[in-house]
PDB file of C-alpha atoms in Angstrom:
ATOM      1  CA  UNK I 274     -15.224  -4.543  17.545  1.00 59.00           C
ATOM      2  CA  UNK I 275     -14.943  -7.789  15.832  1.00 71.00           C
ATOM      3  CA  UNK I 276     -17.793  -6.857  13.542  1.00 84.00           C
ATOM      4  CA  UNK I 277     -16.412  -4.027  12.260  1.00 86.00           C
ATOM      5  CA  UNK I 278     -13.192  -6.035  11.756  1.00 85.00           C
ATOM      6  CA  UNK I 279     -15.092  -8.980  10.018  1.00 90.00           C
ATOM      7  CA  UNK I 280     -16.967  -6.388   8.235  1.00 92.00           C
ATOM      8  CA  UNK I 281     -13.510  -4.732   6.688  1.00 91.00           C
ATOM      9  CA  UNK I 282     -11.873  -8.529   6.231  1.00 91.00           C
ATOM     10  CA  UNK I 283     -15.095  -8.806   4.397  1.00 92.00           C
ATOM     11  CA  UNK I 284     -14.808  -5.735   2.207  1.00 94.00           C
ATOM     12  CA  UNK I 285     -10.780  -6.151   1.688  1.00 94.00           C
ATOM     13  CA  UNK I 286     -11.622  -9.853   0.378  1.00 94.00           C
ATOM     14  CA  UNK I 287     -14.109  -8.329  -2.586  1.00 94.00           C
ATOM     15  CA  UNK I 288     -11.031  -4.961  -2.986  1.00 94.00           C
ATOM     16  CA  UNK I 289      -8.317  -8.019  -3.321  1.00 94.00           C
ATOM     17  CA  UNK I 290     -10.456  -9.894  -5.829  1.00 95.00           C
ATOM     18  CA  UNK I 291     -11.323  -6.877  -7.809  1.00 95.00           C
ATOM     19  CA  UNK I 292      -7.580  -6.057  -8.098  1.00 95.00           C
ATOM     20  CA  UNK I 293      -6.880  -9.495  -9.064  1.00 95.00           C
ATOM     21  CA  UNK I 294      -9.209  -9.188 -12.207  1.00 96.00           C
ATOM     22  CA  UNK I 295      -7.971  -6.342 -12.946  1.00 95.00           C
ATOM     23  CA  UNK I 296      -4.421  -7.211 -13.004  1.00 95.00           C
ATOM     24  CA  UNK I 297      -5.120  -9.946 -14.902  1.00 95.00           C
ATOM     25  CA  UNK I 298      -7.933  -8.199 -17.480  1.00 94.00           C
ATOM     26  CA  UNK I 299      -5.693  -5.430 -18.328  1.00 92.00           C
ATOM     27  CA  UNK I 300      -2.944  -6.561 -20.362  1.00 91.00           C
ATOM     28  CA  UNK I 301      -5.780  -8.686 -21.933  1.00 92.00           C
ATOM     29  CA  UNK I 302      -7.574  -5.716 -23.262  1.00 89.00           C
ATOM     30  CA  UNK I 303      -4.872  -3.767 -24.234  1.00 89.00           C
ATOM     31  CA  UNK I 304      -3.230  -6.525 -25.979  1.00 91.00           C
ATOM     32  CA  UNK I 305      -6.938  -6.845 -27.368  1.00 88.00           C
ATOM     33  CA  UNK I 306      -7.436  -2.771 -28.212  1.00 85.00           C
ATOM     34  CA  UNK I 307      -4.165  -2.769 -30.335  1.00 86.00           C
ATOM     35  CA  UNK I 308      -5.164  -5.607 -32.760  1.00 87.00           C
ATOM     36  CA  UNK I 309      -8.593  -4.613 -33.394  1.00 85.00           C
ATOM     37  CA  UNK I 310      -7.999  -0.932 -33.433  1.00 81.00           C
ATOM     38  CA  UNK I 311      -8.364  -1.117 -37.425  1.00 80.00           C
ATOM     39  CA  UNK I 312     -11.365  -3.292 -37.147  1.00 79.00           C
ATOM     40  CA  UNK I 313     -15.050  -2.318 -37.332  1.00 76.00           C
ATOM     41  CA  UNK I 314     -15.799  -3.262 -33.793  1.00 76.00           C
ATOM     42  CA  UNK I 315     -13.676  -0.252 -32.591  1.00 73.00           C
ATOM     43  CA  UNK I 316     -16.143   2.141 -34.128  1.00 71.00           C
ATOM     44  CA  UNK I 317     -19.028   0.357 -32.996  1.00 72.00           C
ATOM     45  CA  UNK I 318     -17.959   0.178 -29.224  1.00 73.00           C
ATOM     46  CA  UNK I 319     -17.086   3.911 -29.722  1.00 70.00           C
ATOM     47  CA  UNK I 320     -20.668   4.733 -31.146  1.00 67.00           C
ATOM     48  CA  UNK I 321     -22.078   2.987 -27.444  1.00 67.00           C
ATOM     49  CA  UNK I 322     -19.619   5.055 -25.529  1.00 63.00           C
ATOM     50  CA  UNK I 323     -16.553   3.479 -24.963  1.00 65.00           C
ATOM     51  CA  UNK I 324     -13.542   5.693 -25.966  1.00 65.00           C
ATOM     52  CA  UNK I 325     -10.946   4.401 -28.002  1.00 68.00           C
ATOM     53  CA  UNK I 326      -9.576   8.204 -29.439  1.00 70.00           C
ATOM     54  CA  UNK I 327      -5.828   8.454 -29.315  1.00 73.00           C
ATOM     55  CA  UNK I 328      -4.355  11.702 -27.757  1.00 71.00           C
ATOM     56  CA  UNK I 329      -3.456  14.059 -30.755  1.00 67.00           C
ATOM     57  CA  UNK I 330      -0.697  16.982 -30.566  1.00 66.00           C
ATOM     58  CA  UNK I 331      -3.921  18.824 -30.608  1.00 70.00           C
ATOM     59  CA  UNK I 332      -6.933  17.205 -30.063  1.00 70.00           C
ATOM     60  CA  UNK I 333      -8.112  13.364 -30.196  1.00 73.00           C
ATOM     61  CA  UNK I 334      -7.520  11.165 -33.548  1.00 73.00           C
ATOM     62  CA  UNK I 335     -10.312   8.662 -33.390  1.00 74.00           C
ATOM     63  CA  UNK I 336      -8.606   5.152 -34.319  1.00 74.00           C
ATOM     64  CA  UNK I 337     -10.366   4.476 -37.905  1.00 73.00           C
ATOM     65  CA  UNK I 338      -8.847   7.915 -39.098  1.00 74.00           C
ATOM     66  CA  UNK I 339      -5.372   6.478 -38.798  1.00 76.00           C
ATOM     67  CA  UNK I 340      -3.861   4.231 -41.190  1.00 79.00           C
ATOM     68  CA  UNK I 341      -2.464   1.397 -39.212  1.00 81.00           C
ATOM     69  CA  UNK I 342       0.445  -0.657 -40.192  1.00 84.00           C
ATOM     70  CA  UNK I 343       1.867  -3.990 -37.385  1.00 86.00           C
ATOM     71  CA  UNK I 344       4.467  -1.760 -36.286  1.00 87.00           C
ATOM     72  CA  UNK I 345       2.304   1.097 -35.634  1.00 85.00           C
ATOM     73  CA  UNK I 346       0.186  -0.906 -34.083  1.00 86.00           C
ATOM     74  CA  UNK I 347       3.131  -2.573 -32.026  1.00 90.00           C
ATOM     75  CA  UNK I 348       4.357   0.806 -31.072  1.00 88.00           C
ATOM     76  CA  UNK I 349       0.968   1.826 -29.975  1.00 87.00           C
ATOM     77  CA  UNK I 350       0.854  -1.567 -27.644  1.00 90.00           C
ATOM     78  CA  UNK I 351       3.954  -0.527 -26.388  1.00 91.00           C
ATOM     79  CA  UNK I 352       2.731   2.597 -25.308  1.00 89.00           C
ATOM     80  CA  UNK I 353      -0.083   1.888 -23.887  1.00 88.00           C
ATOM     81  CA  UNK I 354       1.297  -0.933 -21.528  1.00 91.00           C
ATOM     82  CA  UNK I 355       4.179   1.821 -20.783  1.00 91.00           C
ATOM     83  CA  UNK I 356       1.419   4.521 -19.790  1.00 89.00           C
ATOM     84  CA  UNK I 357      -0.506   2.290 -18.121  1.00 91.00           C
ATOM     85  CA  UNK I 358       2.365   0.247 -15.875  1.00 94.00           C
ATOM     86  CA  UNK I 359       1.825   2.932 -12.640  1.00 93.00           C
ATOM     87  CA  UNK I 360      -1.917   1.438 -12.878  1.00 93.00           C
ATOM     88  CA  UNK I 361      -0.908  -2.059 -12.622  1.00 95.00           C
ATOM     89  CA  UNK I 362       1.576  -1.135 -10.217  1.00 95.00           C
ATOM     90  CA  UNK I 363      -0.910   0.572  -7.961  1.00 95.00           C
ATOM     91  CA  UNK I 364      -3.526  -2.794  -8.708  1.00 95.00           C
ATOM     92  CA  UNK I 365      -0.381  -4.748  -7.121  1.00 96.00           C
ATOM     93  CA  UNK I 366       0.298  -2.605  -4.294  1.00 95.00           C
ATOM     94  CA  UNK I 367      -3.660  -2.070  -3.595  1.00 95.00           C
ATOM     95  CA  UNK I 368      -4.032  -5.947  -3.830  1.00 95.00           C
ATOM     96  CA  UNK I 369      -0.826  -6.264  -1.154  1.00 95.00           C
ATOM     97  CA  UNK I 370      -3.276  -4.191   1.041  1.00 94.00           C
ATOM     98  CA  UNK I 371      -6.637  -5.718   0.566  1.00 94.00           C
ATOM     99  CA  UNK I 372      -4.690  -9.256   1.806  1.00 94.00           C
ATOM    100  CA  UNK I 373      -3.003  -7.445   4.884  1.00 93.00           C
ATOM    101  CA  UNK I 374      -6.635  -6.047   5.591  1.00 93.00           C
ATOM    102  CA  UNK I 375      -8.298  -9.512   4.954  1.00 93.00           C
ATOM    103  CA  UNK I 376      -5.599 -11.042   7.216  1.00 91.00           C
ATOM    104  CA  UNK I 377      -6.939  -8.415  10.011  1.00 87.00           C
ATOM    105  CA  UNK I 378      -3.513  -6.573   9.598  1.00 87.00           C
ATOM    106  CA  UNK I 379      -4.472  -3.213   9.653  1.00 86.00           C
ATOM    107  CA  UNK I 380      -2.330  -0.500  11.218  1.00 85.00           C
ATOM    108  CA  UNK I 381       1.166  -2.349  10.432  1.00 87.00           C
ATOM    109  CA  UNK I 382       4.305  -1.366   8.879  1.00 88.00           C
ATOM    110  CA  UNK I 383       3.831  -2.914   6.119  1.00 91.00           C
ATOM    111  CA  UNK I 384       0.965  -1.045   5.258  1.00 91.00           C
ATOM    112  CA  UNK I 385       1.972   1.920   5.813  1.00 91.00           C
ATOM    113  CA  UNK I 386       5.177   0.699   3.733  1.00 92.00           C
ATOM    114  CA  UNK I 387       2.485  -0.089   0.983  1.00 94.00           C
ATOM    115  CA  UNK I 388       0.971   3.344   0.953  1.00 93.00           C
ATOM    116  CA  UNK I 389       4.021   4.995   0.752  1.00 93.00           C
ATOM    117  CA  UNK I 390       4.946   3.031  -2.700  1.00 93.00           C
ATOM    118  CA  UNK I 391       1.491   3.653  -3.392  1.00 93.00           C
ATOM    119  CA  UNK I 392       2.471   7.382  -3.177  1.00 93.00           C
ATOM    120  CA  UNK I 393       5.857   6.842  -5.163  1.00 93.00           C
ATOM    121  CA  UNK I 394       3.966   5.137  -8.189  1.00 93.00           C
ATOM    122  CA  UNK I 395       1.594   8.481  -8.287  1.00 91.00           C
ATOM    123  CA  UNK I 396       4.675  10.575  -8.370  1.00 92.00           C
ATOM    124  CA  UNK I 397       6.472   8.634 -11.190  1.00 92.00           C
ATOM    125  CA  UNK I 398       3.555   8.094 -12.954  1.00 91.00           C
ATOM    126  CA  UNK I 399       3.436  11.838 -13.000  1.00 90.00           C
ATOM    127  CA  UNK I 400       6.735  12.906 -13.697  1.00 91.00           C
ATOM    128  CA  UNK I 401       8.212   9.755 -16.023  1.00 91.00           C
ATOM    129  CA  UNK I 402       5.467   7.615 -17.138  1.00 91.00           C
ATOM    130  CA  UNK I 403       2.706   9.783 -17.745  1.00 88.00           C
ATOM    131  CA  UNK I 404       5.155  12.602 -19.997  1.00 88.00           C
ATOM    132  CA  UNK I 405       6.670   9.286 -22.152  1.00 89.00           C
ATOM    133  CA  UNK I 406       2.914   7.824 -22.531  1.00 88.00           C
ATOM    134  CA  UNK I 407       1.443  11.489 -24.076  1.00 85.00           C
ATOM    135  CA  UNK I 408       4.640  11.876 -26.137  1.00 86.00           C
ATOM    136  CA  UNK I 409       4.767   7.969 -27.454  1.00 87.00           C
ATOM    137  CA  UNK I 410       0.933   8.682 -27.957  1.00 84.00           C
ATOM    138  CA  UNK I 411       0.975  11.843 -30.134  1.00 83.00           C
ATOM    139  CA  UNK I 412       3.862   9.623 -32.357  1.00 83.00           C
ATOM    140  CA  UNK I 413       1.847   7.235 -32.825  1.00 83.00           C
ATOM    141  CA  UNK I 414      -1.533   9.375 -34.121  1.00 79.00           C
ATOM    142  CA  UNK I 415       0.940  11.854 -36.304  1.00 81.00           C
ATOM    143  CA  UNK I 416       3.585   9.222 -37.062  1.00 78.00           C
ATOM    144  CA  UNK I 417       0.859   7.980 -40.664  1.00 77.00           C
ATOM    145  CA  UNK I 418       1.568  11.391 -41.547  1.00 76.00           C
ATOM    146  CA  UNK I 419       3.737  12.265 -44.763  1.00 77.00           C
ATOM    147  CA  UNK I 420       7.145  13.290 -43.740  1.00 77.00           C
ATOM    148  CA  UNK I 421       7.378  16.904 -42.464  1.00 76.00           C
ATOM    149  CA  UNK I 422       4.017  16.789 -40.568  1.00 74.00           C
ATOM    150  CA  UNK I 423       5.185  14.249 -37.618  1.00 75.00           C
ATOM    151  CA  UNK I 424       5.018  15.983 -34.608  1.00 74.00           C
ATOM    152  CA  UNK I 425       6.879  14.872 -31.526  1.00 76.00           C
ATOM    153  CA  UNK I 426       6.112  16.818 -28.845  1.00 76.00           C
ATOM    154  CA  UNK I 427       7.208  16.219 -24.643  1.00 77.00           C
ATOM    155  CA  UNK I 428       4.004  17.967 -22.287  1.00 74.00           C
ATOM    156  CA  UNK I 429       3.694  18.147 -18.639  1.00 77.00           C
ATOM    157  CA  UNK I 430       0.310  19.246 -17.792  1.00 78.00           C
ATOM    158  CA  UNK I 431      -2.084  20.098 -15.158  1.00 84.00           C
ATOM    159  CA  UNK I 432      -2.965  16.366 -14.880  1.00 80.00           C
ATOM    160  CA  UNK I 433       0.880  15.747 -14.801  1.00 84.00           C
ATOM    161  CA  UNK I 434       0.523  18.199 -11.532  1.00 89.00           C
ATOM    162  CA  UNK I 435      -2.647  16.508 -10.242  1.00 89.00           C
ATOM    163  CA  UNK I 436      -1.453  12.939 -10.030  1.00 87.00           C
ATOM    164  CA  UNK I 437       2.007  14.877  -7.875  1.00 91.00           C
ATOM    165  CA  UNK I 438      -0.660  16.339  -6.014  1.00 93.00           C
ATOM    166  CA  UNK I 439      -2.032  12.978  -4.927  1.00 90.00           C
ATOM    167  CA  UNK I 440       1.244  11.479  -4.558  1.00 90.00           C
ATOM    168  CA  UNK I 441       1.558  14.407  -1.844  1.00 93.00           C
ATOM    169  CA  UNK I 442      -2.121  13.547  -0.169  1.00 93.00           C
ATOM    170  CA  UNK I 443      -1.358   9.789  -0.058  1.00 92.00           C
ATOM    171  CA  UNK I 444       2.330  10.443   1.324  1.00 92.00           C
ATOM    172  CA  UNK I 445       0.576  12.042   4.187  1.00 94.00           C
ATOM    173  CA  UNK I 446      -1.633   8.610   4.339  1.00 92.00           C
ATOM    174  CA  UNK I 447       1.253   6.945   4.615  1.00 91.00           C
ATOM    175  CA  UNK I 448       2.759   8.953   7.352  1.00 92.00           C
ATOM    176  CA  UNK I 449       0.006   8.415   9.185  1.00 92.00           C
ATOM    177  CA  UNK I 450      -0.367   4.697   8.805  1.00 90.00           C
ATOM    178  CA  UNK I 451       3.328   4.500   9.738  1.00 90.00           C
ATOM    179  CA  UNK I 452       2.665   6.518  12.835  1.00 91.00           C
ATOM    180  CA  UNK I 453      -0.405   4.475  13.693  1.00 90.00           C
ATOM    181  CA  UNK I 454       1.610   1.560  13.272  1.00 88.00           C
ATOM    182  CA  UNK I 455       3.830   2.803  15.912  1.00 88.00           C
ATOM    183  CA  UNK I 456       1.183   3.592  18.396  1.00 89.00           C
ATOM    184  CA  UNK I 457      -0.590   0.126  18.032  1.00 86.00           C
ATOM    185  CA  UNK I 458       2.849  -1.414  18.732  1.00 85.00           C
ATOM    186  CA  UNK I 459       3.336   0.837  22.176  1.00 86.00           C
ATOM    187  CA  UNK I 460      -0.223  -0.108  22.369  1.00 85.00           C
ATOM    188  CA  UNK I 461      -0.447  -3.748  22.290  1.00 84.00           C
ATOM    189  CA  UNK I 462       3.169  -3.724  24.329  1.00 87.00           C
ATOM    190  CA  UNK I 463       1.450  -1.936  27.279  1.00 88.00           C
ATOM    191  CA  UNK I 464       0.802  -4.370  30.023  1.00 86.00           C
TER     192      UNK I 464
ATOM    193  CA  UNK T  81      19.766   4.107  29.374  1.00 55.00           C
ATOM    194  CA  UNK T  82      16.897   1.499  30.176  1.00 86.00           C
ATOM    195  CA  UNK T  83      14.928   0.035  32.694  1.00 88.00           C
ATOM    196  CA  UNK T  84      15.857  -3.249  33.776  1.00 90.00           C
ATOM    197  CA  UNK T  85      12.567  -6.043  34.703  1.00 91.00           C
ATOM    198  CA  UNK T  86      13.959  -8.273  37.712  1.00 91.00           C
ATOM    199  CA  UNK T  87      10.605 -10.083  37.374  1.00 92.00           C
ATOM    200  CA  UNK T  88      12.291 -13.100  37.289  1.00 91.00           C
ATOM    201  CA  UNK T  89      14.206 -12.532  40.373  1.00 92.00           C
ATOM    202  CA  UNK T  90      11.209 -11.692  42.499  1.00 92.00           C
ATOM    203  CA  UNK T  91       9.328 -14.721  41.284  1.00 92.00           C
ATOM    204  CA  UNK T  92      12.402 -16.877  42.015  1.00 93.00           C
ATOM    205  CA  UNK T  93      12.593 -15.340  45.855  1.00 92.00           C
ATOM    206  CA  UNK T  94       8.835 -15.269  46.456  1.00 90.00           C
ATOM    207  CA  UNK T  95       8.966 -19.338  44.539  1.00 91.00           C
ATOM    208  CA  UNK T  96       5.974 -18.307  42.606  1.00 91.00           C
ATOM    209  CA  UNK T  97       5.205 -19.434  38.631  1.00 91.00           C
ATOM    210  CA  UNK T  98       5.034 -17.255  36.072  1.00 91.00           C
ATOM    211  CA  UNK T  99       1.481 -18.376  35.402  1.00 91.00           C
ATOM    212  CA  UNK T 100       0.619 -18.113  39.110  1.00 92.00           C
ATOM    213  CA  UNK T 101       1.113 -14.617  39.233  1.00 93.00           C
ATOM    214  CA  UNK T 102      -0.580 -14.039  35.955  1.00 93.00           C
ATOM    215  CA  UNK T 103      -3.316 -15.676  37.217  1.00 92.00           C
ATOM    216  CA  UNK T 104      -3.343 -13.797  40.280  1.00 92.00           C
ATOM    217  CA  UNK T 105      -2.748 -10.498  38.579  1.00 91.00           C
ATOM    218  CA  UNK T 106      -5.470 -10.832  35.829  1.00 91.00           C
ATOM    219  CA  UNK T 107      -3.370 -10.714  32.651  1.00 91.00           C
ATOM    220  CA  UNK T 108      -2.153 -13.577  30.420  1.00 91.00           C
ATOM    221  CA  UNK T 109       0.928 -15.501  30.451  1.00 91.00           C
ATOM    222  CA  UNK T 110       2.243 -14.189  27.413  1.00 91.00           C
ATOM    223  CA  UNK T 111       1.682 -10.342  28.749  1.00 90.00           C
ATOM    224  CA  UNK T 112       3.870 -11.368  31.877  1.00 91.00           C
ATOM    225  CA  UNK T 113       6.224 -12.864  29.711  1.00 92.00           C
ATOM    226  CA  UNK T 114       6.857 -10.088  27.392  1.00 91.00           C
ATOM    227  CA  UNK T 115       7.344  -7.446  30.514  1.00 91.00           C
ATOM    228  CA  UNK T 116       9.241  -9.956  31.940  1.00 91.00           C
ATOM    229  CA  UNK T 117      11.796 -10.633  28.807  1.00 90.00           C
ATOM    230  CA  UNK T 118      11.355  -6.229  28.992  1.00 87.00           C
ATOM    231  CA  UNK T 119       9.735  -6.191  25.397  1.00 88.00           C
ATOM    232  CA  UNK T 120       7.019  -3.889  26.816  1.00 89.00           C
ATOM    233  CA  UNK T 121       7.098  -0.500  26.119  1.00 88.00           C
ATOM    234  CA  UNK T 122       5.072   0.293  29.329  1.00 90.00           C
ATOM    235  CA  UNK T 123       3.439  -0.818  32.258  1.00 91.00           C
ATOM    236  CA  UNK T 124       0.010   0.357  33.696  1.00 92.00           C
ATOM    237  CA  UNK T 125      -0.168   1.602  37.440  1.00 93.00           C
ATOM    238  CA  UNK T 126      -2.766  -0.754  38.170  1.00 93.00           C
ATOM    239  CA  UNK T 127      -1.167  -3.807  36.831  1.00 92.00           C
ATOM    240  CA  UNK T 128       2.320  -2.619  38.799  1.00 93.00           C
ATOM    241  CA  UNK T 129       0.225  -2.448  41.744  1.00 94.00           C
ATOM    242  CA  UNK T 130      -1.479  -5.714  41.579  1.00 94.00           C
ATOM    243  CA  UNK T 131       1.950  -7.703  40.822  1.00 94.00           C
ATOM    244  CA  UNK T 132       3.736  -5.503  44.040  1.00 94.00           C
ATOM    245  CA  UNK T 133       0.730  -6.904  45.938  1.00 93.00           C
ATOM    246  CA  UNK T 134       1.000 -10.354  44.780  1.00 93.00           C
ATOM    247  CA  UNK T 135       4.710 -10.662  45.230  1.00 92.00           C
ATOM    248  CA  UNK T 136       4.631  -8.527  47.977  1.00 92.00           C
ATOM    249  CA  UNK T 137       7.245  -5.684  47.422  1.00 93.00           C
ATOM    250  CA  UNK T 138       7.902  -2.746  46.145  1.00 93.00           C
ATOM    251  CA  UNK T 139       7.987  -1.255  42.524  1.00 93.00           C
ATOM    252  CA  UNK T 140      11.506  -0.569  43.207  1.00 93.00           C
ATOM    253  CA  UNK T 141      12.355  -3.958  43.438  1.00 92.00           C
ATOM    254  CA  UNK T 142      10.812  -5.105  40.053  1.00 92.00           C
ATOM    255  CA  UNK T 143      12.136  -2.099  38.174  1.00 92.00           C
ATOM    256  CA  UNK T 144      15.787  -0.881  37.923  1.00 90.00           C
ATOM    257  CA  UNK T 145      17.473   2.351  36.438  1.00 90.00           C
ATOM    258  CA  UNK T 146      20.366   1.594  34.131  1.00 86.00           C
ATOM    259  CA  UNK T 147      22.387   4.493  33.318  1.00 80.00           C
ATOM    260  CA  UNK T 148      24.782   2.438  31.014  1.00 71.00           C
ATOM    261  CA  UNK T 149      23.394   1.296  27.597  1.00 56.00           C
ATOM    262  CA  UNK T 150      23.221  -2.357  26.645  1.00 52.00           C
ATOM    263  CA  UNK T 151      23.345  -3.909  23.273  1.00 48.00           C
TER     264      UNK T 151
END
């Protein structure tokens, strides 16, 4: 019993750190993505793999194809920390759980509280963020375009559906935690 | 509605310490304590039995019916 516990405090302490580094690396590198994305390096990182295309009305517009002004780029910045706020949201929240778990707290309230704003970010990531992100994205790929071939266009996808879909699964989660919660509390108040 | 712990009152008439019985009965201090403040949500058959034995009475006089709700 208090392996497996040491073993999970052990496992939540690496999930906390990991979350931690990647709170703190991701503004980094999108504040680093938007003022390189006219530079050379962008095409070379792309050429090993690394995929810097921006979402088109259509299809992808690989950066170098786009002629990039400060306030495009600005705009683009923008838009990618707006997309990607439900991430660092979730990093927050899943960080919040790693230190209950490393703490030994496992079946609380406060958990299950966690997983159930966990469950909120997937649903307004699907419905607000993710919607303002593709159409703030297609802007800024069409927006170097002469006048009359700008497109601005609102989608709500199948990914739009999936991320509700796992906002569902991990509501469930967080029912469950809750109602573990409860029965640990009966539990330890059983003499 | 709720069920009233008079604990206390049977460790006051039998003179006995908390931590006597506890001792006696095989559960901590801070166990007793909490059924004895009525924070527990239940109480297991065997530990009812070994405090009855201890303090020598009946469940009936450690636990009491209250029809009328308290705050």
């Amino acid at each position: 019993m208090n392996t497996s516990l040491q073993k999970i405090k052990n496992v939540s302490r690496f999930g906390s750190s990991i979350a931690t580094t990647l709170l703190v690396a991701m503004p980094f590198f999108y504040i680093a993505k938007w003022i390189f994305i006219d530079h050379s390096i962008i095409k070379q990182l792309s050429g090993l793999g690394i995929c810097f295309a921006i979402k088109g009305p259509t299809a992808f517009v690989k950066p170098w194809m786009i002629s990039w002004t400060p306030g495009l780029k600005l705009f683009g910045l923008g838009a990618d920390l707006i997309g990607h706020l439900p991430v660092w949201m979730g990093l927050l929240v899943l960080k919040l759980i790693f230190k209950n778990y490393s703490e030994g707290n496992i079946f609380t309230a406060t958990n299950a509280r966690c997983y159930q704003y966990l469950a909120g970010i997937f649903l307004l990531n699907a419905i607000v963020f993710k919607p303002i992100f593709d159409t703030m994205m297609v802007l800024v790929a069409t927006l170097h375009n002469p006048p009359g071939q700008r497109i601005l266009s609102i989608a709500f996808t199948v990914t739009n559906i999936q991320d509700i879909l796992w906002g569902g699964v991990v509501i469930i989660i967080a029912w469950v935690m809750s109602e573990a919660s409860k029965l640990q509390e009966e539990q330890q108040l059983t003499i | 509605m709720k069920i009233i712990i008079n604990l206390d009152v049977m460790l006051a008439k039998r003179k006995m310490k908390l931590q006597d019985l506890a001792a006696a009965v095989g559960i901590t201090p801070q166990n007793l304590c909490i059924l004895k403040t009525g924070k527990a949500k239940a109480i297991r058959f065997s530990t009812l039995a070994s405090i009855c034995k201890h303090l020598q009475c009946q469940p009936g006089d450690i636990l009491e019916f209250c029809s009328r709700a308290k705050k």
